[in-house]
Coordinates of N, CA and C in Angstrom, one line a residue:
M1 N 21.0 -13.1 44.6 CA 19.9 -13.1 43.7 C 20.2 -14.0 42.5
S2 N 19.3 -14.8 42.1 CA 19.5 -15.7 41.0 C 19.4 -15.0 39.7
D3 N 20.0 -15.6 38.6 CA 20.0 -14.9 37.3 C 18.6 -14.6 36.8
S4 N 17.7 -15.6 37.2 CA 16.3 -15.4 36.7 C 15.6 -14.3 37.4
A5 N 16.1 -13.8 38.6 CA 15.5 -12.8 39.3 C 16.0 -11.4 38.9
L6 N 17.1 -11.4 38.1 CA 17.7 -10.1 37.7 C 16.8 -9.3 36.8
P7 N 16.7 -8.0 37.0 CA 15.9 -7.2 36.1 C 16.2 -7.3 34.7
I8 N 15.2 -7.3 33.8 CA 15.5 -7.4 32.4 C 15.7 -6.0 31.8
P9 N 16.8 -5.7 31.2 CA 17.1 -4.4 30.7 C 16.1 -4.0 29.6
P10 N 15.6 -2.8 29.7 CA 14.6 -2.3 28.7 C 15.1 -2.4 27.3
K11 N 14.3 -2.9 26.3 CA 14.7 -2.9 25.0 C 13.5 -2.9 24.1
I12 N 13.7 -2.5 22.8 CA 12.7 -2.5 21.8 C 13.2 -3.3 20.6
V13 N 12.5 -4.4 20.2 CA 12.9 -5.2 19.1 C 12.0 -5.0 17.9
V14 N 12.6 -4.6 16.8 CA 11.9 -4.4 15.6 C 11.7 -5.8 14.9
T15 N 10.4 -6.3 14.8 CA 10.2 -7.6 14.2 C 10.0 -7.5 12.7
P16 N 10.3 -8.6 12.0 CA 10.1 -8.5 10.5 C 8.7 -8.2 10.0
N17 N 8.5 -7.1 9.4 CA 7.2 -6.7 8.9 C 6.1 -6.7 10.0
G18 N 6.5 -6.6 11.2 CA 5.6 -6.7 12.3 C 5.8 -5.6 13.3
P19 N 5.3 -5.8 14.6 CA 5.3 -4.7 15.6 C 6.7 -4.5 16.2
Y20 N 6.7 -3.5 17.1 CA 7.9 -3.4 18.0 C 7.6 -4.2 19.3
L21 N 8.4 -5.1 19.7 CA 8.3 -5.8 20.9 C 9.1 -5.1 22.0
V22 N 8.3 -4.6 23.0 CA 8.9 -3.9 24.1 C 9.0 -4.8 25.3
T23 N 10.2 -4.9 25.9 CA 10.4 -5.7 27.2 C 11.1 -4.9 28.2
G24 N 11.1 -5.3 29.4 CA 11.8 -4.7 30.5 C 11.0 -3.7 31.3
G25 N 9.7 -3.8 31.2 CA 8.8 -2.9 32.0 C 8.9 -1.4 31.7
V26 N 8.9 -1.1 30.4 CA 9.0 0.3 30.0 C 7.7 1.0 30.1
P27 N 7.7 2.1 30.9 CA 6.4 2.9 31.0 C 6.0 3.5 29.7
L28 N 4.7 3.5 29.4 CA 4.1 4.0 28.2 C 3.1 5.0 28.5
D29 N 3.2 6.2 27.9 CA 2.2 7.2 28.1 C 1.9 8.0 26.8
V30 N 1.1 9.0 26.9 CA 0.8 9.9 25.8 C 1.3 11.3 26.1
E31 N 2.0 11.9 25.1 CA 2.4 13.3 25.2 C 2.0 14.1 24.0
S32 N 1.4 15.2 24.3 CA 0.9 16.1 23.2 C 1.8 17.3 23.1
I33 N 2.1 17.7 21.8 CA 2.8 19.0 21.6 C 1.9 20.1 21.8
E34 N 2.3 21.0 22.7 CA 1.6 22.3 23.0 C 2.2 23.5 22.4
A35 N 1.4 24.3 21.8 CA 1.9 25.5 21.1 C 2.0 26.7 22.0
N36 N 2.8 27.7 21.6 CA 2.9 28.9 22.3 C 1.9 29.9 21.7
A37 N 1.9 31.2 22.1 CA 1.0 32.1 21.6 C 1.1 32.4 20.1
E38 N 2.3 32.1 19.6 CA 2.6 32.4 18.2 C 2.2 31.1 17.3
G39 N 1.8 30.1 18.0 CA 1.5 28.8 17.3 C 2.6 27.9 17.1
G40 N 3.8 28.2 17.7 CA 5.0 27.3 17.5 C 5.0 26.3 18.6
S41 N 5.5 25.1 18.3 CA 5.7 24.1 19.3 C 6.6 24.6 20.4
W42 N 6.1 24.4 21.7 CA 6.8 24.9 22.8 C 7.0 24.0 24.0
T43 N 6.0 23.2 24.3 CA 6.2 22.3 25.4 C 5.4 21.0 25.2
W44 N 5.6 20.1 26.2 CA 4.9 18.8 26.1 C 3.8 18.7 27.2
K45 N 2.6 18.2 26.8 CA 1.5 18.1 27.8 C 1.3 16.6 28.0
P46 N 1.5 16.1 29.2 CA 1.3 14.7 29.5 C -0.2 14.3 29.4
G47 N -0.4 13.1 28.9 CA -1.8 12.6 28.8 C -1.9 11.3 29.4
K48 N -2.7 10.4 28.8 CA -3.0 9.1 29.4 C -1.7 8.3 29.7
S49 N -1.7 7.6 30.8 CA -0.6 6.7 31.1 C -1.1 5.2 31.0
Y50 N -0.3 4.4 30.3 CA -0.7 3.0 30.2 C 0.1 2.1 31.2
G51 N 0.9 2.8 32.1 CA 1.7 2.0 33.1 C 2.9 1.4 32.5
A52 N 3.4 0.4 33.1 CA 4.7 -0.2 32.7 C 4.6 -1.7 32.7
E53 N 3.9 -2.3 31.7 CA 3.8 -3.7 31.5 C 5.1 -4.4 31.3
A54 N 5.3 -5.6 31.7 CA 6.6 -6.3 31.5 C 6.9 -6.4 30.0
K55 N 5.9 -6.6 29.2 CA 6.2 -6.7 27.8 C 4.9 -6.4 27.0
Y56 N 5.0 -5.8 25.8 CA 3.9 -5.4 25.0 C 4.4 -5.2 23.6
A57 N 3.4 -5.3 22.6 CA 3.8 -5.1 21.2 C 3.1 -3.8 20.7
L58 N 3.8 -2.9 20.1 CA 3.3 -1.7 19.6 C 3.2 -1.7 18.1
C59 N 2.1 -1.2 17.6 CA 1.8 -1.2 16.1 C 2.9 -0.4 15.4
R60 N 3.4 -1.0 14.3 CA 4.4 -0.4 13.4 C 3.8 -0.1 12.0
C61 N 2.7 -0.7 11.7 CA 2.2 -0.6 10.3 C 1.2 0.6 10.2
G62 N 0.7 1.0 11.4 CA -0.3 2.1 11.4 C -1.7 1.7 11.2
A63 N -2.0 0.4 11.0 CA -3.3 -0.1 10.6 C -4.1 -0.8 11.7
S64 N -3.4 -1.0 12.9 CA -4.1 -1.7 14.0 C -5.4 -1.0 14.4
T65 N -6.4 -1.8 14.8 CA -7.6 -1.3 15.3 C -7.5 -1.1 16.8
K66 N -6.4 -1.5 17.4 CA -6.1 -1.3 18.8 C -4.9 -0.5 19.1
K67 N -4.7 0.5 18.2 CA -3.5 1.4 18.4 C -3.6 2.0 19.8
P68 N -2.4 2.2 20.4 CA -1.1 2.0 19.9 C -0.6 0.6 19.9
F69 N -1.4 -0.4 20.2 CA -0.9 -1.8 20.3 C -1.2 -2.5 19.0
C70 N -0.4 -3.6 18.8 CA -0.6 -4.4 17.6 C -1.7 -5.4 17.8
D71 N -2.5 -5.6 16.7 CA -3.6 -6.6 16.7 C -3.4 -7.6 15.6
G72 N -2.2 -7.6 14.9 CA -2.0 -8.5 13.9 C -2.3 -8.1 12.5
T73 N -2.8 -6.8 12.4 CA -3.3 -6.3 11.1 C -2.1 -6.3 10.0
H74 N -0.9 -6.1 10.5 CA 0.2 -6.0 9.6 C 0.3 -7.2 8.6
A75 N -0.1 -8.4 9.1 CA -0.1 -9.6 8.3 C -1.2 -9.5 7.2
K76 N -2.4 -9.0 7.6 CA -3.5 -8.9 6.7 C -3.3 -7.9 5.6
V77 N -2.6 -6.8 5.9 CA -2.4 -5.7 4.9 C -1.1 -5.9 4.1
G78 N -0.3 -6.9 4.5 CA 1.0 -7.1 3.8 C 2.0 -6.0 4.0
F79 N 2.1 -5.5 5.3 CA 3.0 -4.4 5.6 C 4.4 -4.7 5.3
D80 N 5.1 -3.8 4.6 CA 6.5 -3.9 4.3 C 7.3 -3.0 5.3
G81 N 7.8 -3.7 6.3 CA 8.5 -2.9 7.3 C 10.0 -2.9 7.2
T82 N 10.5 -3.1 5.9 CA 11.9 -3.2 5.7 C 12.6 -1.9 6.3
E83 N 13.7 -2.2 7.0 CA 14.4 -1.1 7.6 C 15.4 -0.5 6.6
T84 N 15.5 0.8 6.6 CA 16.4 1.5 5.7 C 17.3 2.5 6.4
A85 N 17.1 2.6 7.7 CA 17.9 3.6 8.5 C 19.4 3.2 8.6
S86 N 20.2 4.1 8.7 CA 21.7 3.9 8.9 C 21.9 3.4 10.4
H87 N 22.9 2.6 10.5 CA 23.4 2.2 11.9 C 24.5 3.0 12.3
A88 N 24.9 4.0 11.5 CA 26.1 4.8 11.9 C 25.7 5.6 13.2
P89 N 26.7 5.9 14.0 CA 26.4 6.7 15.2 C 26.0 8.1 14.9
F90 N 25.2 8.7 15.8 CA 24.7 10.0 15.6 C 25.8 11.0 15.1
D91 N 26.9 11.0 15.8 CA 27.9 12.0 15.4 C 28.5 11.9 14.0
E92 N 28.4 10.7 13.5 CA 28.8 10.5 12.1 C 27.7 11.0 11.1
Q93 N 26.5 11.0 11.5 CA 25.4 11.4 10.6 C 25.1 12.9 10.7
A94 N 25.6 13.5 11.7 CA 25.3 14.9 12.0 C 26.3 15.9 11.3
K95 N 25.8 17.0 10.9 CA 26.7 18.1 10.5 C 26.7 19.1 11.7
T96 N 27.7 19.9 11.8 CA 27.9 20.8 12.9 C 27.8 22.3 12.5
I97 N 27.0 23.0 13.2 CA 26.9 24.5 12.9 C 27.6 25.2 14.1
D98 N 28.6 25.9 13.8 CA 29.5 26.5 14.8 C 28.9 27.8 15.4
G99 N 29.0 27.9 16.8 CA 28.5 29.1 17.5 C 29.6 29.5 18.4
P100 N 29.5 30.7 19.0 CA 30.6 31.3 19.9 C 30.7 30.5 21.2
T101 N 29.6 30.1 21.8 CA 29.7 29.3 23.0 C 29.1 27.9 22.9
M102 N 28.3 27.7 21.9 CA 27.7 26.4 21.7 C 27.7 26.1 20.2
D103 N 27.9 24.8 19.9 CA 27.8 24.3 18.5 C 26.5 23.5 18.5
L104 N 25.9 23.4 17.3 CA 24.7 22.6 17.1 C 25.0 21.4 16.1
K105 N 24.8 20.2 16.6 CA 24.9 19.0 15.8 C 23.5 18.7 15.3
D106 N 23.5 18.5 14.0 CA 22.2 18.3 13.3 C 22.2 17.1 12.3
A107 N 21.5 16.1 12.7 CA 21.3 14.9 11.8 C 19.9 15.0 11.3
D108 N 19.8 15.7 10.1 CA 18.5 16.0 9.6 C 17.7 14.8 9.2
V109 N 18.3 13.7 8.9 CA 17.6 12.5 8.5 C 16.8 11.9 9.6
L110 N 17.0 12.3 10.8 CA 16.2 11.8 12.0 C 15.1 12.7 12.3
C111 N 14.8 13.8 11.5 CA 13.8 14.8 11.9 C 12.4 14.1 11.9
A112 N 11.7 14.4 13.0 CA 10.3 13.9 13.1 C 9.3 15.1 13.0
V113 N 9.8 16.2 12.6 CA 8.9 17.4 12.3 C 8.1 17.8 13.5
A114 N 8.7 17.9 14.7 CA 8.0 18.4 15.9 C 8.0 19.9 16.0
R115 N 8.9 20.5 15.3 CA 9.0 22.0 15.1 C 9.3 22.8 16.3
F116 N 9.8 22.3 17.4 CA 10.3 23.0 18.5 C 11.5 23.9 18.1
C117 N 12.2 23.5 17.1 CA 13.4 24.2 16.6 C 13.1 25.5 15.8
D118 N 11.9 25.7 15.4 CA 11.5 26.8 14.5 C 11.2 28.2 15.2
N119 N 11.1 28.2 16.6 CA 10.8 29.4 17.3 C 11.9 30.4 17.2
A120 N 11.5 31.7 17.3 CA 12.4 32.8 17.4 C 13.4 32.9 16.3
G121 N 13.0 32.5 15.1 CA 13.8 32.6 13.9 C 14.6 31.3 13.6
G122 N 14.5 30.3 14.5 CA 15.1 29.0 14.2 C 16.4 28.8 14.9
I123 N 16.6 27.6 15.4 CA 17.8 27.3 16.2 C 19.1 27.4 15.4
W124 N 19.0 27.2 14.1 CA 20.2 27.2 13.2 C 20.8 28.6 13.1
S125 N 19.9 29.7 13.1 CA 20.4 31.0 13.2 C 20.8 31.4 14.6
L126 N 20.0 31.0 15.5 CA 20.2 31.5 16.9 C 21.6 31.0 17.5
V127 N 22.0 29.7 17.1 CA 23.2 29.2 17.7 C 24.4 30.0 17.3
K128 N 24.3 30.7 16.2 CA 25.4 31.5 15.7 C 25.6 32.8 16.6
T129 N 24.6 33.1 17.5 CA 24.7 34.2 18.4 C 24.5 33.7 19.8
S130 N 25.0 32.5 20.1 CA 24.7 31.8 21.4 C 25.3 32.6 22.6
D131 N 26.1 33.5 22.4 CA 26.7 34.3 23.5 C 25.9 35.6 23.7
A132 N 24.8 35.8 23.0 CA 24.0 37.0 23.1 C 23.0 36.8 24.3
P133 N 22.6 37.9 25.0 CA 21.7 37.7 26.1 C 20.4 37.0 25.8
G134 N 20.1 36.0 26.6 CA 18.8 35.3 26.4 C 18.8 34.2 25.3
V135 N 19.8 34.2 24.5 CA 19.8 33.2 23.4 C 20.1 31.8 23.8
E136 N 21.0 31.6 24.7 CA 21.4 30.3 25.2 C 20.2 29.5 25.8
A137 N 19.4 30.2 26.6 CA 18.2 29.6 27.2 C 17.2 29.1 26.1
T138 N 17.1 29.9 25.1 CA 16.1 29.6 24.0 C 16.6 28.4 23.2
I139 N 17.9 28.4 22.9 CA 18.3 27.2 22.0 C 18.4 25.9 22.9
V140 N 18.7 26.0 24.1 CA 18.7 24.8 25.0 C 17.3 24.3 25.1
H141 N 16.3 25.2 25.2 CA 14.9 24.8 25.3 C 14.5 24.1 24.0
E142 N 14.8 24.7 22.9 CA 14.4 24.2 21.6 C 15.0 22.8 21.3
A143 N 16.3 22.7 21.5 CA 17.0 21.4 21.2 C 16.6 20.3 22.2
S144 N 16.4 20.6 23.4 CA 16.1 19.6 24.4 C 14.7 19.1 24.3
H145 N 13.8 19.9 23.7 CA 12.4 19.4 23.4 C 12.3 18.7 22.1
C146 N 13.3 18.6 21.3 CA 13.3 17.9 20.1 C 13.2 16.4 20.4
P147 N 12.1 15.7 20.1 CA 11.9 14.3 20.5 C 12.8 13.3 19.8
S148 N 13.1 13.6 18.6 CA 13.9 12.7 17.8 C 15.4 12.7 18.1
G149 N 15.9 13.7 18.8 CA 17.3 13.8 19.0 C 18.1 14.2 17.8
R150 N 17.3 14.8 16.8 CA 18.0 15.3 15.6 C 19.0 16.4 15.9
L151 N 18.6 17.2 16.9 CA 19.4 18.3 17.3 C 20.0 18.1 18.6
V152 N 21.3 18.3 18.7 CA 22.1 18.2 20.0 C 23.0 19.3 20.1
L153 N 22.9 20.1 21.2 CA 23.8 21.2 21.4 C 25.1 20.7 22.1
H154 N 26.2 21.3 21.7 CA 27.5 21.0 22.4 C 28.0 22.2 23.0
D155 N 28.2 22.2 24.3 CA 28.7 23.3 25.1 C 30.2 23.3 25.0
K156 N 30.7 24.3 24.3 CA 32.2 24.4 24.0 C 33.0 24.7 25.2
R157 N 32.3 25.4 26.2 CA 33.1 25.8 27.4 C 33.3 24.6 28.3
K158 N 32.4 23.6 28.3 CA 32.5 22.4 29.1 C 32.9 21.2 28.3
D159 N 32.9 21.3 27.0 CA 33.2 20.2 26.1 C 32.3 19.1 26.3
T160 N 31.0 19.3 26.4 CA 30.0 18.3 26.7 C 28.7 18.6 25.9
D161 N 28.0 17.5 25.6 CA 26.7 17.7 24.9 C 25.7 18.1 26.0
V162 N 24.7 18.9 25.6 CA 23.6 19.3 26.5 C 22.4 18.4 26.2
E163 N 22.1 17.6 27.2 CA 20.9 16.7 27.1 C 20.0 16.8 28.3
P164 N 18.7 16.7 28.0 CA 17.8 16.7 29.2 C 17.8 15.3 29.9
V165 N 17.5 15.3 31.1 CA 17.4 14.1 31.9 C 16.1 13.5 31.6
L166 N 16.0 12.3 31.0 CA 14.8 11.6 30.6 C 14.8 10.2 31.2
P167 N 13.6 9.8 31.8 CA 13.5 8.4 32.3 C 13.4 7.5 31.1
K168 N 13.8 6.2 31.3 CA 13.6 5.2 30.3 C 12.1 5.0 30.1
S169 N 11.5 5.4 29.0 CA 10.1 5.4 28.8 C 9.8 5.6 27.4
I170 N 8.5 5.4 27.0 CA 8.0 5.6 25.6 C 6.8 6.5 25.7
A171 N 6.8 7.5 24.8 CA 5.6 8.4 24.7 C 5.0 8.2 23.4
I172 N 3.6 8.2 23.3 CA 2.9 8.2 22.1 C 2.6 9.7 21.8
V173 N 3.2 10.2 20.7 CA 3.1 11.6 20.4 C 1.8 11.9 19.7
E174 N 1.1 13.0 20.2 CA 0.0 13.6 19.6 C 0.3 15.0 19.2
D175 N -0.1 15.4 18.0 CA 0.3 16.7 17.4 C -1.0 17.5 17.0
P176 N -1.6 18.1 18.0 CA -2.9 18.8 17.7 C -2.7 19.9 16.6
E177 N -1.6 20.7 16.6 CA -1.5 21.8 15.7 C -1.4 21.3 14.2
S178 N -0.9 20.1 14.0 CA -0.9 19.5 12.7 C -2.1 18.5 12.5
A179 N -3.0 18.5 13.5 CA -4.2 17.6 13.3 C -3.8 16.2 13.0
C180 N -2.8 15.6 13.7 CA -2.5 14.2 13.4 C -1.8 13.6 14.7
S181 N -1.6 12.3 14.6 CA -0.9 11.6 15.6 C 0.6 11.4 15.1
G182 N 1.5 11.5 16.1 CA 2.9 11.4 15.7 C 3.5 10.0 16.1
P183 N 4.9 10.0 16.2 CA 5.6 8.8 16.4 C 5.7 8.3 17.8
L184 N 6.4 7.3 18.0 CA 6.8 6.8 19.4 C 8.0 7.5 19.8
W185 N 7.9 8.2 20.9 CA 9.1 9.0 21.4 C 9.8 8.1 22.5
V186 N 10.9 7.6 22.1 CA 11.7 6.7 23.0 C 12.7 7.5 23.7
R187 N 12.6 7.4 25.1 CA 13.4 8.3 25.9 C 14.4 7.5 26.9
G188 N 15.5 8.1 27.2 CA 16.3 7.6 28.3 C 17.4 6.6 27.8
G189 N 17.6 6.5 26.6 CA 18.7 5.6 26.1 C 18.3 4.1 26.0
I190 N 17.0 3.8 25.7 CA 16.6 2.5 25.5 C 17.1 1.9 24.2
T191 N 17.6 0.7 24.2 CA 18.2 0.1 23.0 C 17.1 -0.4 22.1
V192 N 17.3 0.0 20.8 CA 16.4 -0.4 19.8 C 17.2 -1.4 18.9
I193 N 16.6 -2.6 18.7 CA 17.3 -3.7 18.0 C 16.7 -4.0 16.7
A194 N 17.4 -4.0 15.6 CA 16.9 -4.2 14.3 C 16.4 -5.6 14.2
Q195 N 15.7 -5.9 13.1 CA 15.1 -7.2 12.9 C 16.2 -8.3 12.7
D196 N 17.4 -7.8 12.3 CA 18.4 -8.8 12.1 C 19.3 -9.0 13.3
G197 N 18.8 -8.4 14.4 CA 19.5 -8.6 15.7 C 20.6 -7.6 16.0
T198 N 20.8 -6.7 15.1 CA 21.8 -5.6 15.3 C 21.3 -4.4 16.0
P199 N 21.9 -4.0 17.1 CA 21.3 -2.8 17.8 C 21.7 -1.5 17.1
Y200 N 20.8 -0.6 17.2 CA 21.1 0.8 16.8 C 21.8 1.5 18.0
E201 N 22.4 2.6 17.7 CA 23.1 3.3 18.8 C 22.0 3.7 19.8
A202 N 22.2 3.5 21.1 CA 21.2 3.9 22.1 C 21.4 5.4 22.3
R203 N 20.3 6.1 22.1 CA 20.3 7.5 22.3 C 19.3 8.0 23.3
N204 N 19.5 9.1 23.9 CA 18.6 9.7 24.9 C 17.3 10.0 24.4
R205 N 17.2 10.4 23.1 CA 16.0 10.8 22.5 C 16.0 10.2 21.0
Q206 N 14.9 9.6 20.7 CA 14.7 9.0 19.3 C 13.3 8.8 19.1
T207 N 12.9 8.8 17.9 CA 11.5 8.6 17.5 C 11.3 7.5 16.5
L208 N 10.4 6.6 16.8 CA 10.1 5.4 15.9 C 8.8 5.6 15.2
C209 N 8.9 5.3 13.9 CA 7.7 5.4 13.0 C 6.6 4.5 13.5
R210 N 5.3 5.0 13.6 CA 4.2 4.1 13.8 C 3.1 4.3 12.9
C211 N 3.3 5.1 11.8 CA 2.3 5.3 10.8 C 2.5 4.3 9.6
G212 N 3.7 3.8 9.6 CA 4.0 2.8 8.5 C 4.6 3.4 7.3
A213 N 4.7 4.7 7.2 CA 5.0 5.3 5.9 C 6.5 5.9 5.9
S214 N 7.2 5.9 6.9 CA 8.5 6.5 7.0 C 9.4 5.9 5.9
A215 N 10.3 6.7 5.3 CA 11.3 6.2 4.4 C 12.6 6.0 5.1
N216 N 12.6 6.1 6.4 CA 13.8 5.9 7.2 C 13.5 4.9 8.4
K217 N 12.7 3.9 8.1 CA 12.4 2.9 9.1 C 13.6 2.3 9.8
P218 N 13.5 2.0 11.1 CA 12.3 2.1 11.9 C 12.1 3.5 12.5
F219 N 12.9 4.5 12.1 CA 12.8 5.8 12.7 C 11.8 6.7 11.9
C220 N 11.2 7.7 12.6 CA 10.2 8.6 12.0 C 10.9 9.6 11.1
D221 N 10.2 9.9 10.0 CA 10.7 11.0 9.1 C 9.7 12.1 8.8
G222 N 8.6 12.1 9.7 CA 7.6 13.1 9.6 C 6.5 12.8 8.6
S223 N 6.5 11.6 8.0 CA 5.5 11.2 7.1 C 4.1 11.3 7.6
H224 N 3.9 11.1 9.0 CA 2.6 11.1 9.6 C 1.9 12.4 9.4
I225 N 2.6 13.5 9.2 CA 2.0 14.8 9.0 C 1.3 14.9 7.6
E226 N 2.1 14.5 6.6 CA 1.6 14.6 5.3 C 0.4 13.7 5.1
M227 N 0.4 12.5 5.7 CA -0.7 11.5 5.5 C -1.8 11.7 6.5
K228 N -1.6 12.7 7.5 CA -2.6 13.0 8.5 C -3.0 11.7 9.3
F229 N -1.9 11.0 9.7 CA -2.1 9.8 10.5 C -2.9 10.0 11.8
K230 N -3.8 9.2 12.1 CA -4.7 9.3 13.2 C -4.7 8.1 14.1
D231 N -4.5 8.2 15.4 CA -4.7 7.2 16.3 C -6.0 7.5 17.1
D232 N -7.0 6.8 16.6 CA -8.4 7.1 17.2 C -8.7 6.2 18.4
D233 N -7.7 5.4 18.8 CA -8.0 4.5 19.9 C -6.9 4.5 20.9
L234 N -7.0 5.6 21.7 CA -6.1 5.7 22.8 C -6.7 5.2 24.1
T235 N -7.6 4.3 24.0 CA -8.2 3.6 25.2 C -7.9 2.2 25.2
A236 N -7.0 1.7 24.3 CA -6.6 0.3 24.3 C -5.8 0.0 25.6
K237 N -5.9 -1.2 26.1 CA -5.1 -1.5 27.3 C -3.9 -2.3 26.9
A238 N -2.9 -2.1 27.7 CA -1.6 -2.9 27.5 C -1.9 -4.4 27.9
G239 N -1.1 -5.2 27.2 CA -1.2 -6.6 27.5 C -1.8 -7.4 26.4

């Protein structure tokens, strides 16, 4: 096989004050947060699929008329996409909450406010009783559904982090309970490259801002909820 025929590794490049350039045939779809009977975030509901185009540009300023895709509006509105996020590895950004069988690593600066962690009194309290009947299953569910990867459980018995198996893909998050559209949920360890060419740590779960208002660009900080960001055009076509 010639070098030109080799598969292109999936990656996302943050462009200066512009969109995210996605290459490598990354599948793109819509995922909505579904609530349980108590109104808490509990599961993900798959929605529209855009397929897996070889390359595409996703809106980062929040103002495109062809969301989730870029239409060049960032230049017209003078979007400031300056990156402010740390390049430090997750483990250096996270604090650890100790539990009897599991520890919880929490990098709160990465929070996308998806709220899966708030059920049953909150994962921060539950992890302290991780050896109690039924608790482990609950905290694993809560942590593994966190799209941003802010929360990572560490199994002390196996000395390994607990991570869901996720394909290399991007989901456009919709949040009906908060009446808004959410971030880009990047799954499966896709590399995100800063506009200066420096890669961020590749993580299994991470969320990129697409409302344009995050103070932790390129990552989501939950600003879409306060501003009630809306993606009213989920019928745009890739390409």
